[in-house]
mmCIF file of C-alpha atoms in Angstrom:
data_model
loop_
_atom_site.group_PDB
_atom_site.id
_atom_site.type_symbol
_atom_site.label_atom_id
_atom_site.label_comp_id
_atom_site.label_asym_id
_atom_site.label_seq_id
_atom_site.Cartn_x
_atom_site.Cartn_y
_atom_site.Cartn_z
ATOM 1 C CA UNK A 1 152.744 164.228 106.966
ATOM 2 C CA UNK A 2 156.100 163.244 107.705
ATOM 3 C CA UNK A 3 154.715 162.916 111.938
ATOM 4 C CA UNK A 4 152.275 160.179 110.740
ATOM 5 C CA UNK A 5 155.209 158.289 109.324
ATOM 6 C CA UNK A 6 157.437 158.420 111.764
ATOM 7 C CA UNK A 7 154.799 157.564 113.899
ATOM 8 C CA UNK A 8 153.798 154.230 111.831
ATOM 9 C CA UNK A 9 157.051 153.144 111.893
ATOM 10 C CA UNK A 10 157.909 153.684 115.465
ATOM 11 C CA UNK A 11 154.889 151.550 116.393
ATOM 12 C CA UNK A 12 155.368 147.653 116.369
ATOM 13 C CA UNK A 13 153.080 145.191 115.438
ATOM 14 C CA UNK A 14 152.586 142.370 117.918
ATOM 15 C CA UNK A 15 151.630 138.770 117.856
ATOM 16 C CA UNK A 16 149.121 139.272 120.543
ATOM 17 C CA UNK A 17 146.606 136.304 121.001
ATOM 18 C CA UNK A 18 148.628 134.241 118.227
ATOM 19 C CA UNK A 19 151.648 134.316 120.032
ATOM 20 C CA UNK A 20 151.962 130.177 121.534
ATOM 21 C CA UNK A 21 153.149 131.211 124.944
ATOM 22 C CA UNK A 22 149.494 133.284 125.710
ATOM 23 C CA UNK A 23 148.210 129.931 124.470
ATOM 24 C CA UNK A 24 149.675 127.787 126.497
ATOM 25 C CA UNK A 25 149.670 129.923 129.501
ATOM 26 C CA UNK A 26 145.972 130.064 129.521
ATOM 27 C CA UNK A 27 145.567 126.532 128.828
ATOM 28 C CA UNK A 28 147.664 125.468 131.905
ATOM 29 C CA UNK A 29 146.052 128.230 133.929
ATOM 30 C CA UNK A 30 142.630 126.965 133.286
ATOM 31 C CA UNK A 31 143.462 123.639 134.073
ATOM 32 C CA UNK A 32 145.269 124.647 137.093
ATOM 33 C CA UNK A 33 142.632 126.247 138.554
ATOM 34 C CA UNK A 34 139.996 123.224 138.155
ATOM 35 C CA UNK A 35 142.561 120.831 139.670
ATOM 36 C CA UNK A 36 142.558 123.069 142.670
ATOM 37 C CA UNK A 37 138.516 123.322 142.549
ATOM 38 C CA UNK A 38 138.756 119.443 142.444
ATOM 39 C CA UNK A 39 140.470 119.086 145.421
ATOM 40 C CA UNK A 40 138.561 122.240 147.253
ATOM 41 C CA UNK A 41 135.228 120.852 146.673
ATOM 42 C CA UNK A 42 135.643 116.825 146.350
ATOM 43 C CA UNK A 43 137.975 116.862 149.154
ATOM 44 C CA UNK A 44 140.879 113.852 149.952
ATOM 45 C CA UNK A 45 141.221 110.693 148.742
ATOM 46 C CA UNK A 46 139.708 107.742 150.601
ATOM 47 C CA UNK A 47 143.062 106.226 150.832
ATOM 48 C CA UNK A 48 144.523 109.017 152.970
ATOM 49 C CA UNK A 49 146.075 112.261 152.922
ATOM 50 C CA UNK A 50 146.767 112.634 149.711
ATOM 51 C CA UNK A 51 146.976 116.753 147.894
ATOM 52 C CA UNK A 52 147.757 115.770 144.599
ATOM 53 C CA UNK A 53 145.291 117.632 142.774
ATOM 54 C CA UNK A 54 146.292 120.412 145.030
ATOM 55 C CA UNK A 55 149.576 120.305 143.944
ATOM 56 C CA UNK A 56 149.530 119.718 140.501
ATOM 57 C CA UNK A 57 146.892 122.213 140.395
ATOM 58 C CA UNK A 58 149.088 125.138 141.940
ATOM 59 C CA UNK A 59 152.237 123.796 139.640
ATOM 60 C CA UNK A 60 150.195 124.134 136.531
ATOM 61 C CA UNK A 61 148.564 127.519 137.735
ATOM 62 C CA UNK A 62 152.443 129.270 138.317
ATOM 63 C CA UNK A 63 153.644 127.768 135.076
ATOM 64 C CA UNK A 64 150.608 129.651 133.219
ATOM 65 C CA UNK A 65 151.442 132.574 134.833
ATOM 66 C CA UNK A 66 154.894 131.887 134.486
ATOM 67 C CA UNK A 67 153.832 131.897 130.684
ATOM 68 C CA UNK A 68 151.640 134.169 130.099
ATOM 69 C CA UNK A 69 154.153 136.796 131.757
ATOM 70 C CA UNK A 70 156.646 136.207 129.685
ATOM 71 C CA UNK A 71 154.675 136.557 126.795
ATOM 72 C CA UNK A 72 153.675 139.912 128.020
ATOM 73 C CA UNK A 73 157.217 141.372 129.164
ATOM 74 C CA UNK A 74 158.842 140.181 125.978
ATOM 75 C CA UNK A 75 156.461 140.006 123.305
ATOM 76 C CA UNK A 76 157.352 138.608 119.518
ATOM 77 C CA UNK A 77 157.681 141.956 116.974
ATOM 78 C CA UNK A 78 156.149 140.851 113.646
ATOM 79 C CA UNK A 79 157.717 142.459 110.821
ATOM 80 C CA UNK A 80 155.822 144.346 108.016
ATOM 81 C CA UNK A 81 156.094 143.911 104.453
ATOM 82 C CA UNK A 82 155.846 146.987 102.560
ATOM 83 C CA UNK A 83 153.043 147.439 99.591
ATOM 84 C CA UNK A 84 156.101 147.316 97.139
ATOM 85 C CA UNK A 85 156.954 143.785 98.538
ATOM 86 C CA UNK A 86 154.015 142.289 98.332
ATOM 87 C CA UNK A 87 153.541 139.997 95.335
ATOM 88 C CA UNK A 88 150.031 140.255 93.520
ATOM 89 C CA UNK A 89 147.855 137.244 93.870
ATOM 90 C CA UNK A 90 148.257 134.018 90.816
ATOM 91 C CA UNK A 91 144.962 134.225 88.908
#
């Protein structure tokens, strides 16, 4: 018995998918990557030789990642509240 608390208390809760950062990371990610489909499949502009949905596209994408691997390396540790805590619900 005393094993299955220590082990409780030596594992941390996360704030996995609610942390911002994972968020963000995939939103800029996602966009990255269709600004550098964009430029694969529509091509230049007509005005020249112009890459900037290339560019923007691979900025956006390493940012993401940038993100989303910090949010993986140093995750946020939520803190419990034990039962005796907890106040009951108002009725």
């Amino acid at each position: 018995m005393a094993r299955e608390s220590a082990g409780k208390s030596a594992r941390k809760k996360t704030a996995g998918a609610f942390d911002i950062r994972n968020v963000i990371g995939a939103l800029l990610s996602v966009y990255g990557i269709i600004l550098i489909l964009v430029f694969a499949f529509v091509g230049n502009d007509a005005k020249g030789d112009k890459h900037d949905n290339l560019w923007a596209g691979l900025v956006m994408l390493v940012v993401g990642l940038v993100f989303l691997a910090w949010a993986w390396l140093r995750p946020v540790v939520v803190k419990e509240v034990p039962e005796s805590e907890k106040t009951p619900p108002v009725q």
